[in-house]
Amino acid sequence: MRIETLAVKTGMDPDGASRAIAPPITLSTTFERGEDGSYPGGFDYSRSGNPNRALLEAALAALEGGPEAVAFPSGMAATFAVIFSLAPGDHVVAADDAYYGTGVLLRDSFAERGIEASFVDMTDLDAVRAAMRPNTGLVWMETPSNPLIRVSDIEAIAGIAREGGAISCCDNTWATPLLQRPLDFGVDLVMHSTTKYFGGHSDVTGGAVIVREPGGTLDALRKIQKDGGLVPSPFDAWLTRRGLESLAARMALHCANAMELARFLDAHPRVERVHYPGLENDPGHALAARQMSGFGGMLSFDVAGGRDEAFAVAARVKVIARATSLGGTHSLIEHRASVEGPTTRAPENLLRMSVGLEHVDDLKEDLDRALTAIG
């Protein structure tokens, strides 16, 4: 089945008892044993497994093209699990403009466990190679990146990791498997904050890791999930699985709106630069066109002026909401440098925007009013 059909159908056979098309939410924390002490239903305790989580994991694995997925209660929990699976003394090579929470984990929490990290420009393959060490255990990439929307060569970086004896992981949250499938390029692990496009409505938090092959890393992630109790609730799993059914339709409109809005902003006299790989003048355009089937629903733009002008634009929008996060139906805008703090890679005049599903003309008019007011 094609990916759009997989998003709707994987694991979604009618319920055996009621023949309901939508799966029931199984809230039970425990499951009855058979007379011989076995678990004929396949589940024993909700921390170990739950029917709703199993449906979600099966669908995520199918969409990314991997054998299994491991679901977590947040994207940060998924990231934490991947890094926690390393041994003390291991080294990580990470993107210098990855999601700032990833950097916080590596710089603070895991540095205390003896895990070192080097942050490099992943668009520079020579820099990635130079950062590798004999004890490098993980290469963490994020493409497109947050918030500069830079595009990295997935296949080449996965190859560098493999040559160095390290596993590779790609944060694919912004692209989703509808636009990009890192496992097809040789990546070992794919991470998602399912809070974003998978849930799709800004009403459920979650994360997941999809593996390229069974074995040690999958086993380690399953153990961390179970022993650490890092599991989404049945309702959260149910909501996220429901979100997948409309993912293809939503991503098409996210991408179309973002492309039109990027062209509009690129021509606006109050905008210095637009960061969006769909634009032909973007440094990552050619690579994105090669490894992605669409350019995504996220863009950033540098307002003419500085921090004050960027804040003034964000303060004047009416249709677009001033809020963190992304991937929902509502368009959101925020000043990333003030969110990320001293380690930010974002210019002080940069605004990041998650382009939603509103009519694109309303979004253009909203931004035009806000930008023109600072002229």
Coordinates of C-alpha atoms in Angstrom, one line a residue:
M1 CA 0.0 0.0 0.0
R2 CA 1.1 3.6 -0.6
I3 CA 2.0 5.7 2.3
E4 CA -1.3 7.7 2.3
T5 CA -3.2 4.4 2.6
L6 CA -0.8 3.0 5.2
A7 CA -1.6 6.1 7.4
V8 CA -5.3 5.3 7.3
K9 CA -5.3 1.5 7.3
T10 CA -2.4 0.1 9.2
G11 CA -3.7 -2.0 12.1
M12 CA -7.2 -0.5 11.8
D13 CA -9.3 -3.6 11.2
P14 CA -12.8 -3.3 12.6
D15 CA -13.0 -4.2 16.3
G16 CA -13.6 -7.9 16.8
A17 CA -16.4 -7.5 19.3
S18 CA -18.4 -4.5 18.0
R19 CA -17.0 -4.2 14.4
A20 CA -16.4 -0.6 15.1
I21 CA -14.3 1.2 12.5
A22 CA -12.6 3.5 15.0
P23 CA -10.6 1.5 17.6
P24 CA -11.8 1.6 21.2
I25 CA -9.7 3.2 23.9
T26 CA -8.4 0.5 26.2
L27 CA -7.9 2.2 29.6
S28 CA -7.4 -1.0 31.6
T29 CA -4.0 -1.1 33.5
T30 CA -4.0 -4.9 33.8
F31 CA -5.1 -7.9 31.7
E32 CA -6.4 -11.3 32.7
R33 CA -4.2 -14.4 32.5
G34 CA -5.4 -17.6 30.9
E35 CA -5.9 -20.7 33.1
D36 CA -2.4 -21.8 32.2
G37 CA -0.9 -18.5 33.4
S38 CA -0.3 -17.1 29.9
Y39 CA -1.7 -13.9 28.5
P40 CA -3.9 -15.0 25.5
G41 CA -4.7 -11.4 24.6
G42 CA -1.0 -10.5 24.3
F43 CA -1.0 -7.9 27.1
D44 CA -0.2 -8.2 30.8
Y45 CA 0.2 -4.7 32.2
S46 CA -0.2 -1.3 30.6
R47 CA 3.4 -0.2 31.3
S48 CA 4.5 -3.2 29.2
G49 CA 2.0 -2.9 26.5
N50 CA -1.4 -1.5 25.6
P51 CA -3.6 -2.1 22.5
N52 CA -3.7 1.6 21.6
R53 CA 0.0 2.0 21.9
A54 CA 0.5 -1.1 19.8
L55 CA -1.7 0.3 17.0
L56 CA 0.2 3.6 17.1
E57 CA 3.7 1.9 17.0
A58 CA 2.6 -0.4 14.1
A59 CA 1.4 2.6 12.1
L60 CA 4.6 4.7 12.7
A61 CA 6.8 1.8 11.8
A62 CA 4.9 1.3 8.5
L63 CA 5.0 5.0 7.6
E64 CA 8.8 5.2 8.1
G65 CA 9.5 1.8 6.6
G66 CA 11.0 0.2 9.7
P67 CA 10.3 -3.1 11.4
E68 CA 9.3 -1.5 14.7
A69 CA 8.6 1.8 16.5
V70 CA 8.8 2.6 20.2
A71 CA 6.4 5.2 21.4
F72 CA 7.1 7.6 24.3
P73 CA 5.2 10.3 26.2
S74 CA 7.0 13.2 24.5
G75 CA 9.5 14.0 21.8
M76 CA 12.0 14.9 24.6
A77 CA 11.4 11.5 26.2
A78 CA 12.2 9.8 22.9
T79 CA 15.4 11.9 22.5
F80 CA 16.3 11.1 26.1
A81 CA 15.9 7.3 25.5
V82 CA 18.2 7.3 22.5
I83 CA 21.0 9.1 24.3
F84 CA 20.4 7.1 27.5
S85 CA 21.0 3.9 25.5
L86 CA 24.6 5.0 25.0
A87 CA 27.3 4.0 27.5
P88 CA 29.1 6.4 29.8
G89 CA 32.1 7.8 28.0
D90 CA 30.5 7.7 24.6
H91 CA 30.7 10.7 22.4
V92 CA 27.9 12.3 20.4
V93 CA 28.1 14.4 17.2
A94 CA 25.1 16.6 17.0
A95 CA 23.8 19.4 14.7
D96 CA 24.6 22.9 16.1
D97 CA 21.2 24.2 15.1
A98 CA 19.1 21.2 16.2
Y99 CA 16.1 21.7 18.5
Y100 CA 17.5 23.5 21.5
G101 CA 16.0 21.0 24.0
T102 CA 18.3 18.3 22.4
G103 CA 21.3 20.6 23.1
V104 CA 20.2 21.1 26.7
L105 CA 20.1 17.3 27.2
L106 CA 23.5 16.8 25.8
R107 CA 25.2 19.8 27.4
D108 CA 23.6 19.4 30.8
S109 CA 21.9 16.2 31.7
F110 CA 24.1 13.7 29.9
A111 CA 27.4 15.5 30.4
E112 CA 27.0 14.6 34.1
R113 CA 26.8 10.9 32.9
G114 CA 30.1 11.2 31.2
I115 CA 28.7 11.5 27.6
E116 CA 30.5 14.2 25.6
A117 CA 29.0 16.1 22.7
S118 CA 30.4 18.0 19.8
F119 CA 28.0 20.4 17.9
V120 CA 28.8 21.0 14.3
D121 CA 27.3 22.5 11.1
M122 CA 25.8 19.4 9.5
T123 CA 25.6 21.0 6.1
D124 CA 29.5 20.8 6.2
L125 CA 30.3 17.1 5.7
D126 CA 34.0 17.8 6.4
A127 CA 33.1 19.2 9.7
V128 CA 31.0 16.1 10.5
R129 CA 34.0 13.9 9.6
A130 CA 36.4 16.0 11.7
A131 CA 34.1 15.8 14.7
M132 CA 34.1 12.0 14.8
R133 CA 36.2 10.3 17.5
P134 CA 37.0 6.6 18.2
N135 CA 34.4 6.7 21.0
T136 CA 31.7 8.4 19.0
G137 CA 28.5 6.3 19.6
L138 CA 25.9 8.5 18.0
V139 CA 25.5 11.0 15.2
W140 CA 22.3 13.1 15.7
M141 CA 21.1 15.0 12.7
E142 CA 18.0 17.2 12.2
T143 CA 16.9 18.1 8.7
P144 CA 15.3 20.6 8.0
S145 CA 16.8 22.1 11.1
N146 CA 15.3 24.3 13.8
P147 CA 15.0 27.3 13.5
L148 CA 17.3 28.0 10.5
I149 CA 15.6 25.4 8.2
R150 CA 19.0 24.2 7.0
V151 CA 19.1 21.0 5.0
S152 CA 21.7 18.3 5.6
D153 CA 22.7 15.3 3.4
I154 CA 21.1 12.4 5.2
E155 CA 22.7 9.6 3.2
A156 CA 26.2 11.1 3.5
I157 CA 26.0 11.7 7.2
A158 CA 24.6 8.2 7.8
G159 CA 27.6 6.9 5.9
I160 CA 30.1 8.9 8.0
A161 CA 28.5 7.5 11.1
R162 CA 28.6 4.0 9.8
E163 CA 32.3 4.3 8.8
G164 CA 33.0 5.5 12.3
G165 CA 31.2 2.6 14.0
A166 CA 28.4 4.9 15.3
I167 CA 24.7 4.7 15.0
S168 CA 22.9 7.6 13.2
C169 CA 19.6 9.2 14.2
C170 CA 17.6 11.7 12.3
D171 CA 15.0 13.9 13.9
N172 CA 12.3 13.8 11.2
T173 CA 9.6 15.8 13.0
W174 CA 9.5 18.7 10.6
A175 CA 9.4 16.6 7.4
T176 CA 7.3 13.6 8.5
P177 CA 7.6 10.4 6.4
L178 CA 5.2 11.9 3.9
L179 CA 8.0 14.2 2.8
Q180 CA 11.2 12.3 3.8
R181 CA 12.1 8.8 4.9
P182 CA 15.6 8.8 6.5
L183 CA 15.7 5.0 6.9
D184 CA 15.7 4.8 3.1
F185 CA 19.0 6.7 3.1
G186 CA 20.7 4.4 5.6
V187 CA 19.9 6.1 8.9
D188 CA 19.6 3.7 11.9
L189 CA 17.0 5.5 13.9
V190 CA 14.3 8.1 13.2
M191 CA 13.0 10.2 16.0
H192 CA 9.7 12.1 16.0
S193 CA 8.0 14.5 18.3
T194 CA 4.5 13.1 17.5
T195 CA 3.1 16.1 19.3
K196 CA 3.6 18.0 16.1
Y197 CA 2.3 16.9 12.6
F198 CA 1.3 13.4 13.6
G199 CA -1.1 14.6 16.3
G200 CA -1.8 17.5 14.1
H201 CA -4.2 19.5 16.3
S202 CA -2.0 20.8 19.2
D203 CA -3.9 18.7 21.7
V204 CA -1.7 15.7 22.5
T205 CA 2.0 15.2 23.5
G206 CA 4.1 12.3 22.4
G207 CA 7.3 11.0 20.8
A208 CA 8.6 7.9 19.0
V209 CA 11.7 6.3 17.7
I210 CA 11.6 4.0 14.6
V211 CA 14.4 1.6 14.0
R212 CA 15.9 0.4 10.7
E213 CA 16.5 -3.2 12.0
P214 CA 15.8 -5.2 15.1
G215 CA 18.5 -5.9 17.5
G216 CA 20.5 -4.2 20.3
T217 CA 19.3 -0.6 20.0
L218 CA 15.6 -1.6 19.7
D219 CA 16.0 -3.9 22.7
A220 CA 17.6 -1.1 24.7
L221 CA 14.9 1.3 23.7
R222 CA 12.2 -1.2 24.7
K223 CA 13.9 -1.7 28.1
I224 CA 14.1 2.0 28.7
Q225 CA 10.5 2.5 27.7
K226 CA 9.3 -0.3 30.0
D227 CA 11.7 0.0 33.0
G228 CA 11.5 3.8 33.0
G229 CA 7.7 3.9 32.5
L230 CA 8.2 6.2 29.5
V231 CA 4.9 5.3 27.9
P232 CA 2.1 7.5 26.4
S233 CA -1.3 7.1 27.9
P234 CA -3.9 5.0 26.0
F235 CA -5.8 8.2 25.1
D236 CA -2.7 10.0 23.9
A237 CA -1.8 7.0 21.8
W238 CA -5.4 6.9 20.4
L239 CA -5.4 10.6 19.6
T240 CA -2.0 10.4 17.8
R241 CA -3.1 7.3 15.8
R242 CA -6.3 9.2 14.8
G243 CA -4.2 12.2 13.7
L244 CA -2.2 9.9 11.3
E245 CA -5.4 9.3 9.3
S246 CA -5.5 12.9 8.0
L247 CA -1.7 13.4 7.9
A248 CA -1.3 13.2 4.1
A249 CA -4.1 15.7 3.5
R250 CA -2.9 18.1 6.1
M251 CA 0.7 18.0 4.9
A252 CA -0.3 18.8 1.4
L253 CA -1.9 22.0 2.6
H254 CA 0.8 22.9 5.1
C255 CA 3.4 22.7 2.2
A256 CA 1.3 24.6 -0.3
N257 CA 0.6 27.4 2.2
A258 CA 4.2 27.6 3.3
M259 CA 5.5 27.7 -0.3
E260 CA 3.2 30.6 -1.2
L261 CA 3.9 32.4 2.0
A262 CA 7.6 32.0 1.6
R263 CA 7.4 33.6 -1.9
F264 CA 5.3 36.4 -0.6
L265 CA 7.8 37.2 2.3
D266 CA 10.8 36.8 0.0
A267 CA 9.5 39.7 -2.1
H268 CA 8.4 41.9 0.9
P269 CA 10.5 45.1 1.4
R270 CA 10.4 44.7 5.2
V271 CA 11.9 41.2 5.1
E272 CA 15.7 40.7 4.9
R273 CA 15.7 37.0 4.3
V274 CA 13.4 34.0 4.2
H275 CA 14.7 30.5 5.4
Y276 CA 12.7 28.0 3.4
P277 CA 14.2 25.2 1.2
G278 CA 11.4 25.4 -1.3
L279 CA 12.7 28.8 -2.5
E280 CA 15.1 28.4 -5.4
N281 CA 17.5 30.9 -3.8
D282 CA 17.8 28.9 -0.6
P283 CA 21.2 27.2 0.0
G284 CA 19.5 23.9 0.8
H285 CA 17.1 23.9 -2.2
A286 CA 18.9 21.4 -4.5
L287 CA 19.5 18.9 -1.7
A288 CA 16.0 19.2 -0.4
A289 CA 14.6 18.6 -3.8
R290 CA 16.7 15.5 -4.0
Q291 CA 15.8 13.9 -0.7
M292 CA 12.4 15.3 0.1
S293 CA 9.1 15.0 -1.8
G294 CA 7.9 18.4 -0.4
F295 CA 9.4 21.3 1.4
G296 CA 7.4 21.3 4.6
G297 CA 5.2 23.7 6.6
M298 CA 7.9 25.5 8.6
L299 CA 9.6 28.7 7.6
S300 CA 11.6 31.4 9.3
F301 CA 12.2 35.0 8.2
D302 CA 14.5 37.8 9.2
V303 CA 12.7 41.1 9.8
A304 CA 14.4 44.2 8.5
G305 CA 15.9 45.8 11.6
G306 CA 16.6 43.9 14.8
R307 CA 15.0 42.4 17.9
D308 CA 12.6 45.2 18.5
E309 CA 11.3 45.1 15.0
A310 CA 10.8 41.3 15.1
F311 CA 8.9 41.6 18.4
A312 CA 6.8 44.4 16.9
V313 CA 5.8 42.2 13.9
A314 CA 4.9 39.3 16.2
A315 CA 2.9 41.6 18.4
R316 CA 0.7 43.0 15.6
V317 CA -0.5 39.7 13.9
K318 CA -4.1 38.9 14.4
V319 CA -4.8 35.7 12.5
I320 CA -1.5 34.0 13.4
A321 CA -1.1 33.0 17.0
R322 CA 2.0 33.9 19.1
A323 CA 2.8 30.5 20.5
T324 CA 5.5 27.8 20.7
S325 CA 5.2 24.5 19.0
L326 CA 4.3 23.6 15.4
G327 CA 2.5 21.2 13.2
G328 CA -1.1 22.0 14.2
T329 CA -4.0 23.5 12.2
H330 CA -3.3 27.0 13.6
S331 CA -0.5 29.1 12.2
L332 CA 2.0 30.0 15.0
I333 CA 4.8 32.6 15.2
E334 CA 7.5 33.2 17.8
H335 CA 10.8 34.9 18.4
R336 CA 13.2 31.9 18.7
A337 CA 16.3 33.7 20.1
S338 CA 14.4 34.8 23.2
V339 CA 12.9 31.2 23.6
E340 CA 16.3 29.4 23.3
G341 CA 18.5 31.7 25.3
P342 CA 22.3 32.1 25.1
T343 CA 23.0 29.0 23.1
T344 CA 20.6 30.0 20.3
R345 CA 21.7 30.0 16.6
A346 CA 18.8 32.2 15.7
P347 CA 19.4 35.9 14.7
E348 CA 17.7 38.4 16.9
N349 CA 15.5 39.6 14.0
L350 CA 14.3 36.0 13.2
L351 CA 10.7 34.9 13.5
R352 CA 9.9 31.2 13.2
M353 CA 6.5 30.3 11.7
S354 CA 4.5 27.1 11.7
V355 CA 2.2 27.6 8.7
G356 CA -1.2 26.2 9.4
L357 CA -4.3 25.4 7.4
E358 CA -6.0 28.8 7.2
H359 CA -6.5 30.4 3.8
V360 CA -3.1 31.6 2.7
D361 CA -4.4 35.0 1.6
D362 CA -5.5 35.7 5.2
L363 CA -2.0 34.8 6.4
K364 CA -0.4 37.0 3.8
E365 CA -2.6 39.9 4.7
D366 CA -2.0 39.4 8.4
L367 CA 1.8 39.5 7.9
D368 CA 1.7 42.4 5.5
R369 CA -0.2 44.5 8.0
A370 CA 2.2 43.7 10.7
L371 CA 5.3 44.2 8.6
T372 CA 4.1 47.4 7.0
A373 CA 3.3 48.9 10.4
I374 CA 7.0 48.9 11.3
G375 CA 8.1 50.5 8.0

